[in-house]
Tab-separated table of N, CA and C in Angstrom:
chain	number	residue	atom	x	y	z
A	1	MET	N	-106.402	97.309	132.420
A	1	MET	CA	-107.335	97.392	131.321
A	1	MET	C	-108.588	96.602	131.680
A	2	ASN	N	-109.718	97.115	131.277
A	2	ASN	CA	-110.975	96.427	131.538
A	2	ASN	C	-111.067	95.180	130.684
A	3	GLN	N	-111.634	94.157	131.255
A	3	GLN	CA	-111.838	92.941	130.479
A	3	GLN	C	-113.143	93.076	129.717
A	4	ILE	N	-113.095	92.740	128.446
A	4	ILE	CA	-114.268	92.843	127.592
A	4	ILE	C	-114.659	91.454	127.156
A	5	ARG	N	-115.915	91.140	127.277
A	5	ARG	CA	-116.427	89.849	126.816
A	5	ARG	C	-117.443	90.102	125.719
A	6	LEU	N	-117.274	89.396	124.629
A	6	LEU	CA	-118.207	89.504	123.521
A	6	LEU	C	-118.916	88.173	123.363
A	7	TYR	N	-120.196	88.221	123.167
A	7	TYR	CA	-120.975	87.006	123.024
A	7	TYR	C	-121.606	86.961	121.640
A	8	ALA	N	-121.410	85.876	120.949
A	8	ALA	CA	-122.013	85.713	119.631
A	8	ALA	C	-123.497	85.435	119.795
A	9	LYS	N	-124.285	85.903	118.851
A	9	LYS	CA	-125.715	85.636	118.879
A	9	LYS	C	-126.022	84.278	118.274
A	10	LEU	N	-125.072	83.747	117.534
A	10	LEU	CA	-125.232	82.427	116.921
A	10	LEU	C	-124.141	81.502	117.424
A	11	ALA	N	-124.488	80.248	117.543
A	11	ALA	CA	-123.469	79.257	117.866
A	11	ALA	C	-122.558	79.116	116.657
A	12	PRO	N	-121.266	78.820	116.871
A	12	PRO	CA	-120.354	78.677	115.730
A	12	PRO	C	-120.854	77.696	114.672
A	13	SER	N	-121.558	76.664	115.089
A	13	SER	CA	-122.053	75.688	114.119
A	13	SER	C	-123.157	76.274	113.228
A	14	GLN	N	-123.774	77.388	113.645
A	14	GLN	CA	-124.834	78.014	112.873
A	14	GLN	C	-124.321	79.144	111.985
A	15	MET	N	-123.060	79.523	112.140
A	15	MET	CA	-122.501	80.609	111.350
A	15	MET	C	-122.115	80.112	109.965
A	16	PRO	N	-122.348	80.939	108.970
A	16	PRO	CA	-121.861	80.579	107.635
A	16	PRO	C	-120.343	80.444	107.650
A	17	GLU	N	-119.808	79.630	106.777
A	17	GLU	CA	-118.369	79.375	106.719
A	17	GLU	C	-117.565	80.668	106.566
A	18	SER	N	-118.084	81.610	105.781
A	18	SER	CA	-117.351	82.856	105.553
A	18	SER	C	-117.199	83.663	106.843
A	19	TYR	N	-118.212	83.644	107.715
A	19	TYR	CA	-118.112	84.321	109.010
A	19	TYR	C	-117.050	83.653	109.867
A	20	GLN	N	-117.070	82.329	109.899
A	20	GLN	CA	-116.092	81.603	110.697
A	20	GLN	C	-114.680	81.898	110.222
A	21	GLN	N	-114.478	81.958	108.908
A	21	GLN	CA	-113.161	82.264	108.356
A	21	GLN	C	-112.720	83.659	108.771
A	22	LYS	N	-113.615	84.627	108.675
A	22	LYS	CA	-113.292	86.014	109.050
A	22	LYS	C	-112.937	86.095	110.537
A	23	LEU	N	-113.698	85.432	111.376
A	23	LEU	CA	-113.412	85.435	112.810
A	23	LEU	C	-112.087	84.755	113.111
A	24	SER	N	-111.786	83.685	112.410
A	24	SER	CA	-110.509	82.993	112.597
A	24	SER	C	-109.338	83.902	112.246
A	25	GLU	N	-109.471	84.630	111.135
A	25	GLU	CA	-108.419	85.557	110.721
A	25	GLU	C	-108.219	86.657	111.751
A	26	LEU	N	-109.317	87.204	112.249
A	26	LEU	CA	-109.215	88.270	113.240
A	26	LEU	C	-108.627	87.765	114.553
A	27	LEU	N	-108.938	86.543	114.908
A	27	LEU	CA	-108.362	85.953	116.114
A	27	LEU	C	-106.848	85.830	115.974
A	28	GLU	N	-106.383	85.431	114.808
A	28	GLU	CA	-104.942	85.330	114.571
A	28	GLU	C	-104.273	86.699	114.688
A	29	TRP	N	-104.901	87.742	114.143
A	29	TRP	CA	-104.354	89.084	114.284
A	29	TRP	C	-104.275	89.471	115.762
A	30	ASN	N	-105.304	89.137	116.510
A	30	ASN	CA	-105.316	89.474	117.940
A	30	ASN	C	-104.210	88.757	118.698
A	31	LYS	N	-103.935	87.522	118.325
A	31	LYS	CA	-102.846	86.781	118.966
A	31	LYS	C	-101.503	87.456	118.701
A	32	ILE	N	-101.318	87.942	117.477
A	32	ILE	CA	-100.072	88.634	117.132
A	32	ILE	C	-99.936	89.918	117.944
A	33	VAL	N	-100.999	90.698	118.004
A	33	VAL	CA	-100.974	91.959	118.755
A	33	VAL	C	-100.716	91.682	120.228
A	34	TYR	N	-101.386	90.690	120.776
A	34	TYR	CA	-101.207	90.342	122.187
A	34	TYR	C	-99.764	89.920	122.465
A	35	GLY	N	-99.200	89.112	121.578
A	35	GLY	CA	-97.811	88.675	121.741
A	35	GLY	C	-96.848	89.851	121.723
A	36	CYS	N	-97.086	90.801	120.837
A	36	CYS	CA	-96.245	91.998	120.782
A	36	CYS	C	-96.341	92.785	122.085
A	37	LEU	N	-97.552	92.959	122.575
A	37	LEU	CA	-97.730	93.710	123.821
A	37	LEU	C	-97.084	92.995	125.002
A	38	GLN	N	-97.206	91.682	125.046
A	38	GLN	CA	-96.616	90.914	126.142
A	38	GLN	C	-95.096	91.014	126.146
A	39	SER	N	-94.503	91.162	124.965
A	39	SER	CA	-93.040	91.244	124.889
A	39	SER	C	-92.537	92.690	124.880
A	40	GLY	N	-93.439	93.640	125.084
A	40	GLY	CA	-93.053	95.031	125.177
A	40	GLY	C	-92.840	95.721	123.843
A	41	GLN	N	-93.260	95.114	122.762
A	41	GLN	CA	-93.101	95.694	121.430
A	41	GLN	C	-94.353	96.485	121.058
A	42	VAL	N	-94.519	97.602	121.718
A	42	VAL	CA	-95.739	98.391	121.579
A	42	VAL	C	-95.882	98.955	120.170
A	43	GLU	N	-94.801	99.448	119.607
A	43	GLU	CA	-94.879	100.024	118.259
A	43	GLU	C	-95.263	98.955	117.236
A	44	ASP	N	-94.709	97.750	117.367
A	44	ASP	CA	-95.086	96.653	116.471
A	44	ASP	C	-96.557	96.298	116.657
A	45	ALA	N	-97.004	96.291	117.904
A	45	ALA	CA	-98.406	95.976	118.190
A	45	ALA	C	-99.329	96.979	117.515
A	46	LYS	N	-98.945	98.240	117.518
A	46	LYS	CA	-99.754	99.281	116.864
A	46	LYS	C	-99.885	99.011	115.370
A	47	VAL	N	-98.762	98.618	114.741
A	47	VAL	CA	-98.772	98.341	113.306
A	47	VAL	C	-99.689	97.159	113.005
A	48	PHE	N	-99.548	96.080	113.778
A	48	PHE	CA	-100.372	94.896	113.547
A	48	PHE	C	-101.842	95.170	113.856
A	49	LEU	N	-102.106	95.979	114.872
A	49	LEU	CA	-103.488	96.324	115.194
A	49	LEU	C	-104.113	97.129	114.062
A	50	GLU	N	-103.356	98.035	113.487
A	50	GLU	CA	-103.860	98.802	112.344
A	50	GLU	C	-104.191	97.878	111.172
A	51	GLN	N	-103.345	96.885	110.940
A	51	GLN	CA	-103.602	95.928	109.861
A	51	GLN	C	-104.848	95.094	110.170
A	52	ALA	N	-105.003	94.708	111.433
A	52	ALA	CA	-106.170	93.918	111.830
A	52	ALA	C	-107.454	94.718	111.628
A	53	ILE	N	-107.429	95.995	111.974
A	53	ILE	CA	-108.603	96.839	111.807
A	53	ILE	C	-108.944	96.974	110.329
A	54	THR	N	-107.921	97.151	109.507
A	54	THR	CA	-108.134	97.247	108.058
A	54	THR	C	-108.795	95.984	107.532
A	55	GLU	N	-108.303	94.824	107.962
A	55	GLU	CA	-108.890	93.549	107.541
A	55	GLU	C	-110.335	93.419	108.026
A	56	ALA	N	-110.592	93.851	109.247
A	56	ALA	CA	-111.929	93.725	109.821
A	56	ALA	C	-112.936	94.610	109.089
A	57	GLU	N	-112.471	95.731	108.579
A	57	GLU	CA	-113.371	96.663	107.921
A	57	GLU	C	-113.639	96.312	106.459
A	58	LYS	N	-112.885	95.373	105.920
A	58	LYS	CA	-113.115	94.963	104.529
A	58	LYS	C	-114.464	94.273	104.433
A	59	PRO	N	-115.256	94.620	103.435
A	59	PRO	CA	-116.539	93.946	103.271
A	59	PRO	C	-116.325	92.493	102.890
A	60	GLY	N	-117.182	91.667	103.412
A	60	GLY	CA	-117.097	90.245	103.092
A	60	GLY	C	-118.207	89.817	102.171
A	61	ASN	N	-118.041	88.678	101.572
A	61	ASN	CA	-119.081	88.090	100.740
A	61	ASN	C	-119.819	87.061	101.573
A	62	TYR	N	-120.791	87.522	102.328
A	62	TYR	CA	-121.511	86.638	103.246
A	62	TYR	C	-122.816	86.187	102.629
A	63	ASP	N	-123.070	84.926	102.777
A	63	ASP	CA	-124.352	84.355	102.310
A	63	ASP	C	-125.327	84.421	103.452
A	64	SER	N	-126.208	85.376	103.450
A	64	SER	CA	-127.152	85.522	104.562
A	64	SER	C	-128.409	84.736	104.322
């Protein structure tokens, strides 16, 4: 698999708290999916990835 690197345009200290919370939640979902894939639980990983995508697509209340 290709390695993907994402770079934030803002330093974490400049992000509003709500953005940091959303990123923290998504990171936790990614850890779960990664753990499932590492242990060969592909079907479980698919379920958790679907949940992570659903969470990511939810609109947030961001103070811009």
